[in-house]
Short mmCIF file of C-alpha atoms in Angstrom, two decimals:
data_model
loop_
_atom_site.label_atom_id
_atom_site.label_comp_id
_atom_site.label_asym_id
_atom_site.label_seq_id
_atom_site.Cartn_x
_atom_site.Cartn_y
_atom_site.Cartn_z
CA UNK A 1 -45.48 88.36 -66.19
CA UNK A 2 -46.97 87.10 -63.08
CA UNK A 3 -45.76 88.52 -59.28
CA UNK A 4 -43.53 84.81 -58.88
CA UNK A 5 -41.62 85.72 -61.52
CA UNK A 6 -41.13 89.60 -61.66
CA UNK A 7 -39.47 88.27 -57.77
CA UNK A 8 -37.51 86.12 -59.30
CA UNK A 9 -36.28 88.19 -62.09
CA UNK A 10 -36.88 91.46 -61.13
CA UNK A 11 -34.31 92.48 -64.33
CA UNK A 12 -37.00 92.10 -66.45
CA UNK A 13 -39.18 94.83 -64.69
CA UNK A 14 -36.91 97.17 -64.13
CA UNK A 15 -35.78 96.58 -68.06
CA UNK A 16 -40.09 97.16 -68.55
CA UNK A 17 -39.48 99.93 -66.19
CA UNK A 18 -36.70 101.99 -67.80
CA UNK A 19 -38.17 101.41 -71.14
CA UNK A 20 -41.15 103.09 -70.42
CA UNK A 21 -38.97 106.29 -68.56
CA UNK A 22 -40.58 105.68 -65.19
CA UNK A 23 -38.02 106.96 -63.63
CA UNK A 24 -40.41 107.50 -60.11
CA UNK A 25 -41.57 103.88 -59.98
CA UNK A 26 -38.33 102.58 -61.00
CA UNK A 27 -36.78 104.07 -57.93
CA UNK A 28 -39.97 102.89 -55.64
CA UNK A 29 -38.83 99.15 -57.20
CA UNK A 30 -35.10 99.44 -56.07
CA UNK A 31 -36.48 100.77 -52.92
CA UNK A 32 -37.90 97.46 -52.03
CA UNK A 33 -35.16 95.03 -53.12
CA UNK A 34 -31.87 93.81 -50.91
CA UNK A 35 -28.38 95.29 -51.94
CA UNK A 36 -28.03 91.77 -53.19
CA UNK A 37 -30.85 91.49 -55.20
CA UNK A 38 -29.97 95.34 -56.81
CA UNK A 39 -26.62 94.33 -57.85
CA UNK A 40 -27.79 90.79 -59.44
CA UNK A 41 -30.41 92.22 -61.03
CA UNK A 42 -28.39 94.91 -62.97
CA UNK A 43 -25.52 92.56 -63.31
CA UNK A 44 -28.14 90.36 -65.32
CA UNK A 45 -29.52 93.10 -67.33
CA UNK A 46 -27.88 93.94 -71.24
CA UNK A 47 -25.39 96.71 -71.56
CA UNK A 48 -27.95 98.59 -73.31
CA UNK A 49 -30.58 98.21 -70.48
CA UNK A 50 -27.93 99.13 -67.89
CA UNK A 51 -27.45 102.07 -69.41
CA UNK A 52 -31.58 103.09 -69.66
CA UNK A 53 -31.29 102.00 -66.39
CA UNK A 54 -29.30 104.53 -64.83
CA UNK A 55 -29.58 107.43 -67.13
CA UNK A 56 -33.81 107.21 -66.69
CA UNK A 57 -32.99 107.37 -62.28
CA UNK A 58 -32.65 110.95 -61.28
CA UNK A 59 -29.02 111.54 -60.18
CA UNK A 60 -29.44 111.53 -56.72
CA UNK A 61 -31.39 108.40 -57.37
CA UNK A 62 -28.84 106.74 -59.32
CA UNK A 63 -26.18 107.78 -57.12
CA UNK A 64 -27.76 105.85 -54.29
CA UNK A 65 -27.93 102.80 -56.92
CA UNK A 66 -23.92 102.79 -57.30
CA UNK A 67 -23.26 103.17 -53.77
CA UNK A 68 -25.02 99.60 -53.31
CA UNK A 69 -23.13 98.06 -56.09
CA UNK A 70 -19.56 96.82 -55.62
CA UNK A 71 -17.03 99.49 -56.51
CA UNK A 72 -15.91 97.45 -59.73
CA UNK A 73 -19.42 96.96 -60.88
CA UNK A 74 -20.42 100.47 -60.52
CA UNK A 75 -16.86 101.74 -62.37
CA UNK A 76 -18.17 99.12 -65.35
CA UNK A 77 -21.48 100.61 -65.21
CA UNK A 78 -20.15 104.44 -64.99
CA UNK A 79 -18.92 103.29 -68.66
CA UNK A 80 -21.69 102.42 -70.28
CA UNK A 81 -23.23 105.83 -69.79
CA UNK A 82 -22.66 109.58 -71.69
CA UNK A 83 -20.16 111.16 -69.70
CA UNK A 84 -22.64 114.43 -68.61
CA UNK A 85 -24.37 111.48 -66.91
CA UNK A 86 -21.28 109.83 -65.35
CA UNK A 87 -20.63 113.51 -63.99
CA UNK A 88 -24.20 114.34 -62.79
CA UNK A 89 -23.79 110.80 -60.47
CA UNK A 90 -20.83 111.08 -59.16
CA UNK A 91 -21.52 114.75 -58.23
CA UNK A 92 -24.59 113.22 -55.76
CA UNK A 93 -21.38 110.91 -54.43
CA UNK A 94 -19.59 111.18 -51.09
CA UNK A 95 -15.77 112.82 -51.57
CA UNK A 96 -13.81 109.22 -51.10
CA UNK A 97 -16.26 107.11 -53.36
CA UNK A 98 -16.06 109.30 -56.45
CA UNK A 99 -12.42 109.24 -55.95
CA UNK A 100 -12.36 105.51 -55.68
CA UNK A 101 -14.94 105.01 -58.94
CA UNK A 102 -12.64 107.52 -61.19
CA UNK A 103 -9.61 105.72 -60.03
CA UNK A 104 -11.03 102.39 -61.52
CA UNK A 105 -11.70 103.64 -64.95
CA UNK A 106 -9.23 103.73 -67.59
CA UNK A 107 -7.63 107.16 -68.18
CA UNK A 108 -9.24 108.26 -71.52
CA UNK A 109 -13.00 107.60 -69.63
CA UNK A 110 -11.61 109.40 -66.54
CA UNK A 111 -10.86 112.55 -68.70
CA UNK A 112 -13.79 112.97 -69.86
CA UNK A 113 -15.80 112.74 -66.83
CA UNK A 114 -13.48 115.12 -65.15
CA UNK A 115 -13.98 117.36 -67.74
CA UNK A 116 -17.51 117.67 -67.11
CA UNK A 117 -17.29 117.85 -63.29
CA UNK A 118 -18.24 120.80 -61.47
CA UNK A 119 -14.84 122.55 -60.35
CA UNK A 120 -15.58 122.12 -56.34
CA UNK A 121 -15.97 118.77 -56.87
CA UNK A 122 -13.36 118.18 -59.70
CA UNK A 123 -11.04 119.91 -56.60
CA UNK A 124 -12.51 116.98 -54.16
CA UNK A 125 -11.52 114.33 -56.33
CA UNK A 126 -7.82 116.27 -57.31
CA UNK A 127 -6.87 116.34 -53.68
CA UNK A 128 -7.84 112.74 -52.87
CA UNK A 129 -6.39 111.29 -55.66
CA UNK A 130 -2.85 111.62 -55.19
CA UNK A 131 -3.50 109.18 -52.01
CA UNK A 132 -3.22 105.29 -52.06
CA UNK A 133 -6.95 104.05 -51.60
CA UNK A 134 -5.51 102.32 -48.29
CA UNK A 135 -4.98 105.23 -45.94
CA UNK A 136 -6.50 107.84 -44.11
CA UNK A 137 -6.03 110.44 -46.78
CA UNK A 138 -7.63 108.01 -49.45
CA UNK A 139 -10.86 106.81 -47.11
CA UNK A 140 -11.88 110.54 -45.58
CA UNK A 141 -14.85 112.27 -46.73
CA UNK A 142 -14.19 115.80 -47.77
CA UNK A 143 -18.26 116.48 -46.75
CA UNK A 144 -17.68 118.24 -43.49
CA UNK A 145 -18.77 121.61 -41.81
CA UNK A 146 -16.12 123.59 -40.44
CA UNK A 147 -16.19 126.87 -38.41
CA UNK A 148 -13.14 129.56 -37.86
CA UNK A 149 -12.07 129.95 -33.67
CA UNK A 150 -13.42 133.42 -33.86
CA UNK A 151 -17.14 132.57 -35.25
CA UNK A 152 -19.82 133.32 -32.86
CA UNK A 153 -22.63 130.89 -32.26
CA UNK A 154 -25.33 132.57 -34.04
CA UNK A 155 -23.36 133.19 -36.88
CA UNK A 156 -22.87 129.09 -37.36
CA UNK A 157 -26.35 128.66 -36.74
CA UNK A 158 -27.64 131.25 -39.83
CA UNK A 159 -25.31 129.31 -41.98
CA UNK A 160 -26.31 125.92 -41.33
CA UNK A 161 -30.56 127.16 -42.23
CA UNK A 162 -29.08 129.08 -44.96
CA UNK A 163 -27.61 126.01 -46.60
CA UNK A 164 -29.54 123.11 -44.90
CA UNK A 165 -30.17 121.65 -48.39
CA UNK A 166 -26.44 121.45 -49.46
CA UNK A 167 -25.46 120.08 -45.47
CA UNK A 168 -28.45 117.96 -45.70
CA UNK A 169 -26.08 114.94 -46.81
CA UNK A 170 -23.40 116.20 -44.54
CA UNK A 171 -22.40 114.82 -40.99
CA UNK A 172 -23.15 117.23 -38.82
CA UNK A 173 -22.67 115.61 -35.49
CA UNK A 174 -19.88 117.25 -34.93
CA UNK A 175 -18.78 120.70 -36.47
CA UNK A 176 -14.94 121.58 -36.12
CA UNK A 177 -13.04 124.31 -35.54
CA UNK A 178 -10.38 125.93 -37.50
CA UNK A 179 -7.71 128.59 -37.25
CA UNK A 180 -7.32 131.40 -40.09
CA UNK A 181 -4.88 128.91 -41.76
CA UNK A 182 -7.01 126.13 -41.62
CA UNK A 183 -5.53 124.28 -38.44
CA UNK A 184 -7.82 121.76 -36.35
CA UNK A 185 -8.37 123.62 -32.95
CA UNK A 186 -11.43 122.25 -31.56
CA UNK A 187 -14.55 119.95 -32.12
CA UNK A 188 -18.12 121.54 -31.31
CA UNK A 189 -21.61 118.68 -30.87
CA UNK A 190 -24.24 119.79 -32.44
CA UNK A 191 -26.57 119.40 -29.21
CA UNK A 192 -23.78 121.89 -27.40
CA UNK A 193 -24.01 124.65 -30.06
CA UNK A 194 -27.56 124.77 -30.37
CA UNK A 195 -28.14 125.27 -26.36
CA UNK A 196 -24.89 128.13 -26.67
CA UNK A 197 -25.77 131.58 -26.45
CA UNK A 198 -25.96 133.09 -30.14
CA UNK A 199 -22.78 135.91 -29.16
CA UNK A 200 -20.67 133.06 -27.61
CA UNK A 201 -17.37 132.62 -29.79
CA UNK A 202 -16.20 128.57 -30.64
CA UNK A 203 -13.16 129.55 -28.99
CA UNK A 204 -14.50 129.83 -25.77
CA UNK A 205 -16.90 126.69 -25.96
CA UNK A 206 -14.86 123.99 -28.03
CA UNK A 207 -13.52 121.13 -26.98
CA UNK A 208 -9.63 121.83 -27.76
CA UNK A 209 -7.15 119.05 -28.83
CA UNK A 210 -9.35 117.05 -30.26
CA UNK A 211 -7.86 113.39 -31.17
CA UNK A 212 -7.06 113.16 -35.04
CA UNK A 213 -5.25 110.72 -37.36
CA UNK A 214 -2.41 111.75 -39.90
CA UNK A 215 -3.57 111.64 -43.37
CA UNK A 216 -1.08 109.43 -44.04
CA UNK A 217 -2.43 106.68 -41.61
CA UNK A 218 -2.78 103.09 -42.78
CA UNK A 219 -5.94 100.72 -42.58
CA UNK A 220 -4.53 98.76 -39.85
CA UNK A 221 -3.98 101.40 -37.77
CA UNK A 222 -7.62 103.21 -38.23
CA UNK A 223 -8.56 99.76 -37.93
CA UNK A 224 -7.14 99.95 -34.41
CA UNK A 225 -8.35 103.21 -33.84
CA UNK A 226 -11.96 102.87 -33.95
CA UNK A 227 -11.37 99.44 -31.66
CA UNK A 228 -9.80 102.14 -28.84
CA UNK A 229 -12.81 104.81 -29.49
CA UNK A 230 -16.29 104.53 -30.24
CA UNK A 231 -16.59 107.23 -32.28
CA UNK A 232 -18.57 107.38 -35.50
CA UNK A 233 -15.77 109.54 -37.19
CA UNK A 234 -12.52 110.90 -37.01
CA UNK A 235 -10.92 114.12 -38.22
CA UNK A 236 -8.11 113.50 -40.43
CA UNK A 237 -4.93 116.69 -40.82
CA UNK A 238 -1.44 116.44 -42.56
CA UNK A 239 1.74 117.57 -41.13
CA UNK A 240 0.94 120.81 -40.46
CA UNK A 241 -2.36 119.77 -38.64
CA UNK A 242 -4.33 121.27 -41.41
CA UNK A 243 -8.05 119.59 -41.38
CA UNK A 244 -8.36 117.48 -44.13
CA UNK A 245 -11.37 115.53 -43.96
CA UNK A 246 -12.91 112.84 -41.84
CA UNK A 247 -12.66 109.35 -41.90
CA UNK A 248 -15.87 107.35 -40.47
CA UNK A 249 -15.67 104.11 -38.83
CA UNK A 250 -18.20 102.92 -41.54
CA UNK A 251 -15.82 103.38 -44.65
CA UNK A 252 -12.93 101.21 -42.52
CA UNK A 253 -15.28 98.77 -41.73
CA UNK A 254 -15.85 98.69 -45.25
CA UNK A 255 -12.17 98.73 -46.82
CA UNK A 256 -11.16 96.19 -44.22
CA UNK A 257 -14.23 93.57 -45.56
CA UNK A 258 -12.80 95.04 -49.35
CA UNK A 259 -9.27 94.01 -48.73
CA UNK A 260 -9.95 90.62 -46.94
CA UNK A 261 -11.94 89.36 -50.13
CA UNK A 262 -9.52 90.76 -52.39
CA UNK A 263 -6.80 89.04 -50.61
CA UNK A 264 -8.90 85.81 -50.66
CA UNK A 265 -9.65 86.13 -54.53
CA UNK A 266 -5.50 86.84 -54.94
CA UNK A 267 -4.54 83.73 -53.17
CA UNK A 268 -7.11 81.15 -55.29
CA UNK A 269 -5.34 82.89 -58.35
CA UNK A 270 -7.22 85.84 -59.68
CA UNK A 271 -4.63 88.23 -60.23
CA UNK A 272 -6.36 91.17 -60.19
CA UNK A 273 -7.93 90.80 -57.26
CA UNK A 274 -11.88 91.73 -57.15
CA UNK A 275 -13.87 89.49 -60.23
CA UNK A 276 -17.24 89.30 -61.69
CA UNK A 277 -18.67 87.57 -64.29
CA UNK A 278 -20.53 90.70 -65.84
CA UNK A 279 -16.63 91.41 -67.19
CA UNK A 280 -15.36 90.86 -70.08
CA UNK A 281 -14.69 87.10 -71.25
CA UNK A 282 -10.98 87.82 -72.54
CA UNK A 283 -9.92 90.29 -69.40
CA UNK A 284 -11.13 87.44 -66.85
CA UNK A 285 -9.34 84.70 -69.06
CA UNK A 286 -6.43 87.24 -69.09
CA UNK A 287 -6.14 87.15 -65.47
CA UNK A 288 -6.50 83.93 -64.61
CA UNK A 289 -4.46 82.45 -67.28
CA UNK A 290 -1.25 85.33 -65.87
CA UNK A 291 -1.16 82.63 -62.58
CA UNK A 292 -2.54 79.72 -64.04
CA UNK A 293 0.45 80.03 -66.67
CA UNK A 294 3.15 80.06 -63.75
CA UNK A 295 1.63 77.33 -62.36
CA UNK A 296 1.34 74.63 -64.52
CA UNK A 297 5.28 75.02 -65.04
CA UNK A 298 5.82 75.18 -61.31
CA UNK A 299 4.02 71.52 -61.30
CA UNK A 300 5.99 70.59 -64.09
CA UNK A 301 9.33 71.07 -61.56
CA UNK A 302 7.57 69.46 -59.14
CA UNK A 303 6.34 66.20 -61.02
CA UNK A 304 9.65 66.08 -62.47
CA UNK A 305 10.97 64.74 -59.18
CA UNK A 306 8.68 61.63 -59.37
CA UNK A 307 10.15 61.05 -63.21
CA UNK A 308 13.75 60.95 -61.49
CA UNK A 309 12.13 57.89 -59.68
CA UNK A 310 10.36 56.06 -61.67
CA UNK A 311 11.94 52.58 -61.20
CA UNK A 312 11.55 53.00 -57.72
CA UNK A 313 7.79 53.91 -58.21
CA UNK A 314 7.56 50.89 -60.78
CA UNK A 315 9.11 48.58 -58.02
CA UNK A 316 6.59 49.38 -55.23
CA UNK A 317 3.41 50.77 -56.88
CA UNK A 318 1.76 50.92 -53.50
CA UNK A 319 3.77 54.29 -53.26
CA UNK A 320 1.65 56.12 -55.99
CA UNK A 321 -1.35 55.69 -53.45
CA UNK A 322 0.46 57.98 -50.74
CA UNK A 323 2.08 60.28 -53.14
CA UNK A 324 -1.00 62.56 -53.44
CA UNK A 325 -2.50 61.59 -49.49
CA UNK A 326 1.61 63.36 -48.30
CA UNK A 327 1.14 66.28 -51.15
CA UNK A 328 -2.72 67.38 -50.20
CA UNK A 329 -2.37 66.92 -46.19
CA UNK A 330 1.28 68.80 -46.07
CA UNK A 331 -0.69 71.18 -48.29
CA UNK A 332 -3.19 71.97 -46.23
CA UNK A 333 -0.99 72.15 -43.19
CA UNK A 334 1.06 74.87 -45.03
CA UNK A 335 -2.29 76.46 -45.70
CA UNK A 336 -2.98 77.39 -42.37
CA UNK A 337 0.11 78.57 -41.62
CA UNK A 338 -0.15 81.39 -44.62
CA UNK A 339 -3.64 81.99 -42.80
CA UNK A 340 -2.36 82.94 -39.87
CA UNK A 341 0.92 85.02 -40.74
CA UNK A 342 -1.47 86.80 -43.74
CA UNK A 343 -3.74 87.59 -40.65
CA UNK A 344 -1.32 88.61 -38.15
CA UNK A 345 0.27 90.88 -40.82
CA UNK A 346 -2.85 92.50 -41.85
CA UNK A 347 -3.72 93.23 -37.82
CA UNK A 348 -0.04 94.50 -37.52
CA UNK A 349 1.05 91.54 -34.77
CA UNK A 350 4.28 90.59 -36.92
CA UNK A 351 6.31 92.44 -38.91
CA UNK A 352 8.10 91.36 -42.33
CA UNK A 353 11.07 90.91 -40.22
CA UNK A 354 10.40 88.98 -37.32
CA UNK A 355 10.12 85.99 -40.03
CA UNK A 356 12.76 83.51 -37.84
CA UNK A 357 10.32 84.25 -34.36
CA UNK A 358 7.80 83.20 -36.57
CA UNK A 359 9.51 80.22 -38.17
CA UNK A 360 10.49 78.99 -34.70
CA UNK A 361 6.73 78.92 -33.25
CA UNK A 362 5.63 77.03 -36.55
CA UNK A 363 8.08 74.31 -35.74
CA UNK A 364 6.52 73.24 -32.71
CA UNK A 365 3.21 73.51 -34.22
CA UNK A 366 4.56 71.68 -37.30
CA UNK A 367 6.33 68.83 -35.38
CA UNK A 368 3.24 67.90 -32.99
CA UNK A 369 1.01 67.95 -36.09
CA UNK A 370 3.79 65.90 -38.09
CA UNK A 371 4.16 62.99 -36.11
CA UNK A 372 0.30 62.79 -34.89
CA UNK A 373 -0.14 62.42 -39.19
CA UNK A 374 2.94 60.50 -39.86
CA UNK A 375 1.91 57.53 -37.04
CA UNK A 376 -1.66 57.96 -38.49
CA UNK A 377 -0.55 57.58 -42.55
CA UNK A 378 2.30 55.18 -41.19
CA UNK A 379 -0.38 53.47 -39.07
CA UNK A 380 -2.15 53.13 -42.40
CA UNK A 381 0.20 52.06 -45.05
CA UNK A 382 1.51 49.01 -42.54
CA UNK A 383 -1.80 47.96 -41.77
CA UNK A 384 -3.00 48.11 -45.77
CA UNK A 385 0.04 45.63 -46.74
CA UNK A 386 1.16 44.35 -43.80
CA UNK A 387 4.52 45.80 -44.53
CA UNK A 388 6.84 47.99 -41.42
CA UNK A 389 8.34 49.55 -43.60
CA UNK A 390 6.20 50.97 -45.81
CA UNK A 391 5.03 52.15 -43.11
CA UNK A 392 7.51 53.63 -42.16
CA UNK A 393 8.69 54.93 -45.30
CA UNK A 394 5.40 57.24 -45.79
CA UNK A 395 4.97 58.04 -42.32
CA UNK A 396 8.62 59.65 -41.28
CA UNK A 397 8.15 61.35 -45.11
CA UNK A 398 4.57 62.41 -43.97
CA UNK A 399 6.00 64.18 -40.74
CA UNK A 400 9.11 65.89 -42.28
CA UNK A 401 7.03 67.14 -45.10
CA UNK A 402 4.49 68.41 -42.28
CA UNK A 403 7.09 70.19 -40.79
CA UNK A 404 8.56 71.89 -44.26
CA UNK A 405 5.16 72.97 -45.30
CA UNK A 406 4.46 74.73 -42.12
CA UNK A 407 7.54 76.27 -42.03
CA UNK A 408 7.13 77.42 -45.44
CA UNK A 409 3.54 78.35 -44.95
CA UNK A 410 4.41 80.91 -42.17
CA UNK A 411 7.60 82.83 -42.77
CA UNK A 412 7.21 83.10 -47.04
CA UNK A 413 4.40 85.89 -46.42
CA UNK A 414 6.97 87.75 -44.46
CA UNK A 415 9.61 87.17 -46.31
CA UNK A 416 7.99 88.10 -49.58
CA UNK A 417 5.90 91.09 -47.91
CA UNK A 418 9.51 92.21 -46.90
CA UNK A 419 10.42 92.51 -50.54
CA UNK A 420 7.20 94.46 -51.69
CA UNK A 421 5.99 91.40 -53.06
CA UNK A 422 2.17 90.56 -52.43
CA UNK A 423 1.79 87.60 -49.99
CA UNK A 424 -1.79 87.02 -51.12
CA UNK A 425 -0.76 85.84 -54.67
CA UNK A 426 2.36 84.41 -54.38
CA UNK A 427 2.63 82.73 -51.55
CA UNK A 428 -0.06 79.58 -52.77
CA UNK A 429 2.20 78.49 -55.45
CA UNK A 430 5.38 78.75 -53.80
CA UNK A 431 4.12 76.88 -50.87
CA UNK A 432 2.26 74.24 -53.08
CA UNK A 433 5.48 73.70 -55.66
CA UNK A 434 8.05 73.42 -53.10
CA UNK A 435 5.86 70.78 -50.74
CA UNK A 436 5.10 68.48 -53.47
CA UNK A 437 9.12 68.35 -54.27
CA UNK A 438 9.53 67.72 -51.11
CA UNK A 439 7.23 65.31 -50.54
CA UNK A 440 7.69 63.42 -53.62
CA UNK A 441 11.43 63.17 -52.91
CA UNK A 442 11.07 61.96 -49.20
CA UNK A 443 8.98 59.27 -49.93
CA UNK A 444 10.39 58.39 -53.20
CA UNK A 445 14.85 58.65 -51.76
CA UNK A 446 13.39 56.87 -48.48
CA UNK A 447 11.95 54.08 -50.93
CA UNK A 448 14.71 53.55 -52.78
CA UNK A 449 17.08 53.45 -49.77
CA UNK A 450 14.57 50.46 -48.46
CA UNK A 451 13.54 49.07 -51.63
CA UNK A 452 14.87 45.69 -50.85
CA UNK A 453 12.49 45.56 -48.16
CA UNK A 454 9.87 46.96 -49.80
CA UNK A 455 9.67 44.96 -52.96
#
């Protein structure tokens, strides 16, 4: 194979690679390719090659590998593996991500990874699991280092060279300080406690108070957090301010980019949210097919208004032409609308029930946009047939339609976020049913209550 195309498709060579147990110049090849280029390249490889793949990397090796894949790629590939060698990666894994990866596989698979988990870190992944993925308790890191108020300086110092290999993947930027029950007291730097006299106690050189987050804090809000502070990480305690872990800016970054495509992928219609084509034929037919399904009868309601005209379409053809033009622009108007409240409500601006302050500021939008597209399509549909009130007809049905689809567009997220429904799935088809019946009928009652001067 010549250089061109091992770059082009570097599969093959790392399938040549793993074949041949290589598992040092396998590693030096991953080394050198993008994240994009790692997860295409094992995305294109066979099931069997995935799996010589990953089992010929040394665990620490093939741990970094996952952490560059997509969550839901790496959960496909953690099942295509022995589950010894499932364990031994995820045991190389920070605290959150091995919760995250166990928490995509099915239950049986799950089992019997945990089952061949180290205890410690079998306990990491028990007391993050019982947390949505979504809030502080679900995104901290349980890889911290941790000191009692009473620990002298020296004493912190022979610990850290004793276990410098274990810490070595540790963030040790900060070290915190406990009471005897476990309560956050204080937050040490690293550059402080190294210039502290060895017989000085953390008591007497910590930085008390430090801020914290509830482990029960949601995205949005550590999303706010790290906007206020530029810190790197933040400790996370429950109720009793017990430290828990630590959540780093990184990780938010992270689920906030996670939840926006998800949220994207949910409103075009993929029900479960995250999608590759490496799954499954039936499951991704399965989930497309769940909306596509609903759908197809929602349009059937819709195009049955047209059917309840059809002499009056008959009469005036011309009409079919601005049927679609009304549907599409009103459509897209409505579009942005669900952009913005879906936004707002993901930065925490609006709540689910300030839906009528929000319905009010869409109609002012909705009404300037309305009647700047009705003159236009009005504008249009006079000029095409020299005919007022065609014009007419399709341009008043253009602007009211404007205005429903806005108002639509902007208060259904609320309203159906209020009711623990997700906004990112249903609120395309409700908005794109209901402005098509609307639409349809406008035009199509305001032609037949003109048709004499139409026809």
């Amino acid at each position: 194979m010549t250089e061109e195309q091992t770059e082009l498709r570097p599969w093959v060579k790392l399938a040549e690679m793993a074949e041949q147990d290589d598992g040092e110049a396998l590693d030096a090849f991953l080394d050198e390719m993008s994240v994009g280029d790692t997860a295409r390249a094992i995305s294109r490889l066979e099931p069997e090659g995935q799996e010589k793949v990953i089992t010929t990397l040394p665990p620490q090796d093939a741990a970094d590998l996952i952490e560059e894949l997509p969550d839901r790629q790496a959960a496909d590939l953690l099942t295509k593996i022995p589950p010894h060698d499932a364990a031994s990666i995820l045991e190389e894994l920070p605290s959150n991500q091995l919760a995250d990866l166990i928490g995509l596989l099915d239950a049986d698979r799950a089992e019997q990874i945990l089952t061949e988990l180290n205890p410690e870190t079998a306990s990491k992944f028990q007391r993050l699991a019982h947390y949505p993925p979504d809030v502080a308790g679900g995104l901290m890191i349980t890889e911290y280092l941790s000191y009692n108020e009473t620990t002298r300086v020296q004493d912190v110092v022979n610990d850290m060279r004793a276990h410098a290999e274990a810490y070595s993947d540790y963030d040790v930027q900060y070290t915190y300080v406990v009471s005897e029950k476990g309560a956050l007291k204080g937050v040490l730097r690293l550059r402080d406690l190294i210039l502290a006299p060895g017989g000085t106690t953390l008591s007497n050189m910590m930085i008390l108070d430090p801020i914290h987050v509830q482990d029960t804090a949601p995205l949005d809000e550590l999303a706010e957090f790290f906007d206020r502070h530029q810190f790197i990480g933040v400790p996370v305690v429950d109720k009793t301010r017990t430290l828990l872990g630590v959540v780093r800016r990184y990780d938010v970054e992270e689920a906030l980019a996670d939840r926006s495509g998800n949220d994207y992928l949910k409103s075009q219609g993929i029900v479960g949210g995250e999608e590759f084509r490496t799954m499954p034929v039936w499951r991704r037919a399965s989930r497309r097919l769940s909306w596509l399904s609903i759908n197809i009868l929602l349009n059937i309601v819709a195009a049955s208004v047209i059917a309840a005209y059809q002499d009056t379409l008959s009469a005036v053809i011309a009409l079919a032409v601005f049927l679609p033009i009304i549907s599409d622009m009103s459509g897209c108007s409505g579009t942005q609308a669900v952009a913005v409240s879906m936004r707002e409500l993901s930065l925490g601006l609006v709540r689910p029930f300030e839906a009528l302050r929000v319905w009010g500021k869409e109609l002012t939008v909705g009404s300037i946009n309305g009647v700047a597209l009705g003159l236009l399509l009005g504008g249009v549909g006079w000029l095409w047939k020299g005919n007022l009130y065609l014009g007419l007809v399709v341009g008043v049905a253009m602007a009211l339609n404007t205005v429903v689809s806005v108002s639509i567009g902007g208060t259904v997220p609320l309203i159906l976020k209020r009711f623990k429904v997700d906004p990112a799935l249903a609120s395309g088809p409700i908005l794109t049913t209901i402005t098509d019946m609307f639409g349809f009928f406008l035009v199509l009652s305001f032609a037949t209550l003109m048709l004499a001067k139409l026809a």
